PDB file of C-alpha atoms and ligand atoms in Angstrom:
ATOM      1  CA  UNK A   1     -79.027  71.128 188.424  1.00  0.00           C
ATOM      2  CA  UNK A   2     -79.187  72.293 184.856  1.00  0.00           C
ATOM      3  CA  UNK A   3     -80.225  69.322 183.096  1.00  0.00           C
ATOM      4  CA  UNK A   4     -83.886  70.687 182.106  1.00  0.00           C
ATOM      5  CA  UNK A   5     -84.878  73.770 179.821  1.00  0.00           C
ATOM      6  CA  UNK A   6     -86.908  74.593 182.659  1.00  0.00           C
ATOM      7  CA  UNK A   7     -90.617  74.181 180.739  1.00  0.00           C
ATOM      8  CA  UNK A   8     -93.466  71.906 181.801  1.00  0.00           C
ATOM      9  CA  UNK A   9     -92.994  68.244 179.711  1.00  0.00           C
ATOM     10  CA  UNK A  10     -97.015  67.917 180.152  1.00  0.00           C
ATOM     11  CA  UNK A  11     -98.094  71.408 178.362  1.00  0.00           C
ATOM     12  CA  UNK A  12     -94.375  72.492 177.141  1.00  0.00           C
ATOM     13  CA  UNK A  13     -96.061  75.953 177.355  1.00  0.00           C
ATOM     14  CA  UNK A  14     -95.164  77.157 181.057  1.00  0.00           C
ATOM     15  CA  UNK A  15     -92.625  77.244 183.394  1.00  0.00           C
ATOM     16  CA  UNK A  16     -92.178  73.926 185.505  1.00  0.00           C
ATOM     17  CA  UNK A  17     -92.374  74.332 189.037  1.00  0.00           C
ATOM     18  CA  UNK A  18     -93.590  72.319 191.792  1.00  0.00           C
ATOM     19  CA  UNK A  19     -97.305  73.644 192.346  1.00  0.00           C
ATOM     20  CA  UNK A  20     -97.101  73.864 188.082  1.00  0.00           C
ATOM     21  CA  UNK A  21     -96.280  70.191 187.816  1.00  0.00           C
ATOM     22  CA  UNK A  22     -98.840  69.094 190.508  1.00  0.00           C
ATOM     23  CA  UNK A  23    -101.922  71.480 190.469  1.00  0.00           C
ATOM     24  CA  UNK A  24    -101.620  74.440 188.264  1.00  0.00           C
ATOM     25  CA  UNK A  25    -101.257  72.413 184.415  1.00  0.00           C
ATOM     26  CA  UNK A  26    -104.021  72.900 182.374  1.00  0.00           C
ATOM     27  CA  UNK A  27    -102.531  68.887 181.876  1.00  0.00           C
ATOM     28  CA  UNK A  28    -103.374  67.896 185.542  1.00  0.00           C
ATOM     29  CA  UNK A  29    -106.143  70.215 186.129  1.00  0.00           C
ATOM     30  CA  UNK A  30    -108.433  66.766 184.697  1.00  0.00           C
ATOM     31  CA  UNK A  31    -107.146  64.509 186.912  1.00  0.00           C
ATOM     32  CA  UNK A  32    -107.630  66.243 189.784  1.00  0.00           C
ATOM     33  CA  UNK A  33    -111.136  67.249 188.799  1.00  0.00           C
ATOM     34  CA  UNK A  34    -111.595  63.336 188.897  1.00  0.00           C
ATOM     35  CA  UNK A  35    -109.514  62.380 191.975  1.00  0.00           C
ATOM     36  CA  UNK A  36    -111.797  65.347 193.452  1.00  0.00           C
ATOM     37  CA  UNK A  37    -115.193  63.463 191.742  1.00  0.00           C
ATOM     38  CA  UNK A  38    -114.115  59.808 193.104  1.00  0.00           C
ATOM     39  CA  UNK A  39    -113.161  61.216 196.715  1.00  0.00           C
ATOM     40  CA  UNK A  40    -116.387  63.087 197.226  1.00  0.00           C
ATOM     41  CA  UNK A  41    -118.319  59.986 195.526  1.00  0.00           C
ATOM     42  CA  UNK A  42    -116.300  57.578 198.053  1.00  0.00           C
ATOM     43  CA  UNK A  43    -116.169  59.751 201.054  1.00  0.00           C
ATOM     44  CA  UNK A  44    -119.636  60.892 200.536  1.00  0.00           C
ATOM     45  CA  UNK A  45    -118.231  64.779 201.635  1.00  0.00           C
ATOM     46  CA  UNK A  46    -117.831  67.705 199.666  1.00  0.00           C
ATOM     47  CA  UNK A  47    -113.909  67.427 198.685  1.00  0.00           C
ATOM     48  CA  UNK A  48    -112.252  71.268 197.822  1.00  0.00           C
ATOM     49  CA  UNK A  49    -108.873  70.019 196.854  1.00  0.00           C
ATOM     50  CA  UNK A  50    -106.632  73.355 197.037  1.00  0.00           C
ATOM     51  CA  UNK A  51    -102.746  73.587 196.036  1.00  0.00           C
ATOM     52  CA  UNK A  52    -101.591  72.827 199.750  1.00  0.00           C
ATOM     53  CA  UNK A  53    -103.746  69.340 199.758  1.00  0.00           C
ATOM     54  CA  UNK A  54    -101.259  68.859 196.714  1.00  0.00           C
ATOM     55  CA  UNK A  55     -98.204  69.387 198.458  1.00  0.00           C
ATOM     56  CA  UNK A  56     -98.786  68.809 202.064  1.00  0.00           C
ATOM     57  CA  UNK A  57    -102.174  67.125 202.141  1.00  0.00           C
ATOM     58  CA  UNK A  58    -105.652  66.866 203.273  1.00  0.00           C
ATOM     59  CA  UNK A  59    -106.281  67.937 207.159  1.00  0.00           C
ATOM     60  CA  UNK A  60    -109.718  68.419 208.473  1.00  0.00           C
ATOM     61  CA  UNK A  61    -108.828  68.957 212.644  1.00  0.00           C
ATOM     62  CA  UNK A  62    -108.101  65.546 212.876  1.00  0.00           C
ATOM     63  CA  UNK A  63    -106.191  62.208 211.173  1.00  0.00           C
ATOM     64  CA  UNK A  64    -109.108  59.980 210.382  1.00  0.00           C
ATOM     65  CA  UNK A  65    -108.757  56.461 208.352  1.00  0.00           C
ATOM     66  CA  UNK A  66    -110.336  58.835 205.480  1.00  0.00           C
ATOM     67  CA  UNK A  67    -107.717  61.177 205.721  1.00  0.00           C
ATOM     68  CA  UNK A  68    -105.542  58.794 205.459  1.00  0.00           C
ATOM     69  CA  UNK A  69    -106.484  56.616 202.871  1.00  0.00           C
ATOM     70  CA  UNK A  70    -107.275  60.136 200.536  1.00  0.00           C
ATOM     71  CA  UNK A  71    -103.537  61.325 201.122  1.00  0.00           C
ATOM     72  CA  UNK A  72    -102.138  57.818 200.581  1.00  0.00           C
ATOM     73  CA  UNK A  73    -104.107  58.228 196.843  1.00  0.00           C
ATOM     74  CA  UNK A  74    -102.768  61.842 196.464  1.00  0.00           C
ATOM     75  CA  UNK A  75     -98.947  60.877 197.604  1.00  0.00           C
ATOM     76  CA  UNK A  76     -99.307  57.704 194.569  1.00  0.00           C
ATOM     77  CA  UNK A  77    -101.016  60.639 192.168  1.00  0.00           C
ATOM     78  CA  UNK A  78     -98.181  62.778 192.729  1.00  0.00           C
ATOM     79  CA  UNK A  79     -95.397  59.356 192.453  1.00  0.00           C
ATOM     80  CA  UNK A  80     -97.325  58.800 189.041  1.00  0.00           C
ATOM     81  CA  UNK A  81     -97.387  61.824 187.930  1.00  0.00           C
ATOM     82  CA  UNK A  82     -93.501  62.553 188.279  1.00  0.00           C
ATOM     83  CA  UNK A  83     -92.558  59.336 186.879  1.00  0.00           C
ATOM     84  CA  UNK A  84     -94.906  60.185 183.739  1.00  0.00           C
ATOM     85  CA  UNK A  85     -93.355  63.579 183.310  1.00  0.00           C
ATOM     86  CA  UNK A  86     -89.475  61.997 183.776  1.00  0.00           C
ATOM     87  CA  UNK A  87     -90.184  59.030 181.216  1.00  0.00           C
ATOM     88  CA  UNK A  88     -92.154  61.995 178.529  1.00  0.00           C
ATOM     89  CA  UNK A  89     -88.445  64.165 179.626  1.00  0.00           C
TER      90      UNK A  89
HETATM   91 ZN1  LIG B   1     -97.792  72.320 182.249  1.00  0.00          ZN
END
């Protein structure tokens, strides 16, 4: 729409996209490494969290109470982290 210089607000080095903003900034990168920490601590499984568990979330063959519970934390990660960048914009 034209209303943003087009750079990450977390970093303000790159260029903001949509797997930038959620996975790719150096910014991020931390709090995934922790979401990633707590869910394998919680779940007691070995958690790989790759860009498409970002965007379209975690499927392992089928929708477990798990599952759902991990992508219910990673849809409120992603609500969090788009409010935080529009109140640093
Ligand atoms: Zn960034």
């Amino acid at each position: 729409m034209g209303k943003s210089n087009g750079q990450c607000h977390f970093c303000k080095n790159e260029i903001e996209s949509l797997m930038h903003l959620f996975y790719r900034c150096h910014k991020i990168k931390h709090v995934l490494d922790e979401l990633k920490h707590i869910f394998n601590s919680i779940f007691e499984k070995n958690i790989v969290l790759v860009e498409e568990n970002l965007i379209i979330g975690v499927y392992e063959g089928e929708i477990t109470e798990d599952l759902l519970l991990m992508n219910l934390v990673i849809c409120i990660l992603k609500w969090v982290i788009w409010k935080t960048r529009n109140y640093i914009k």
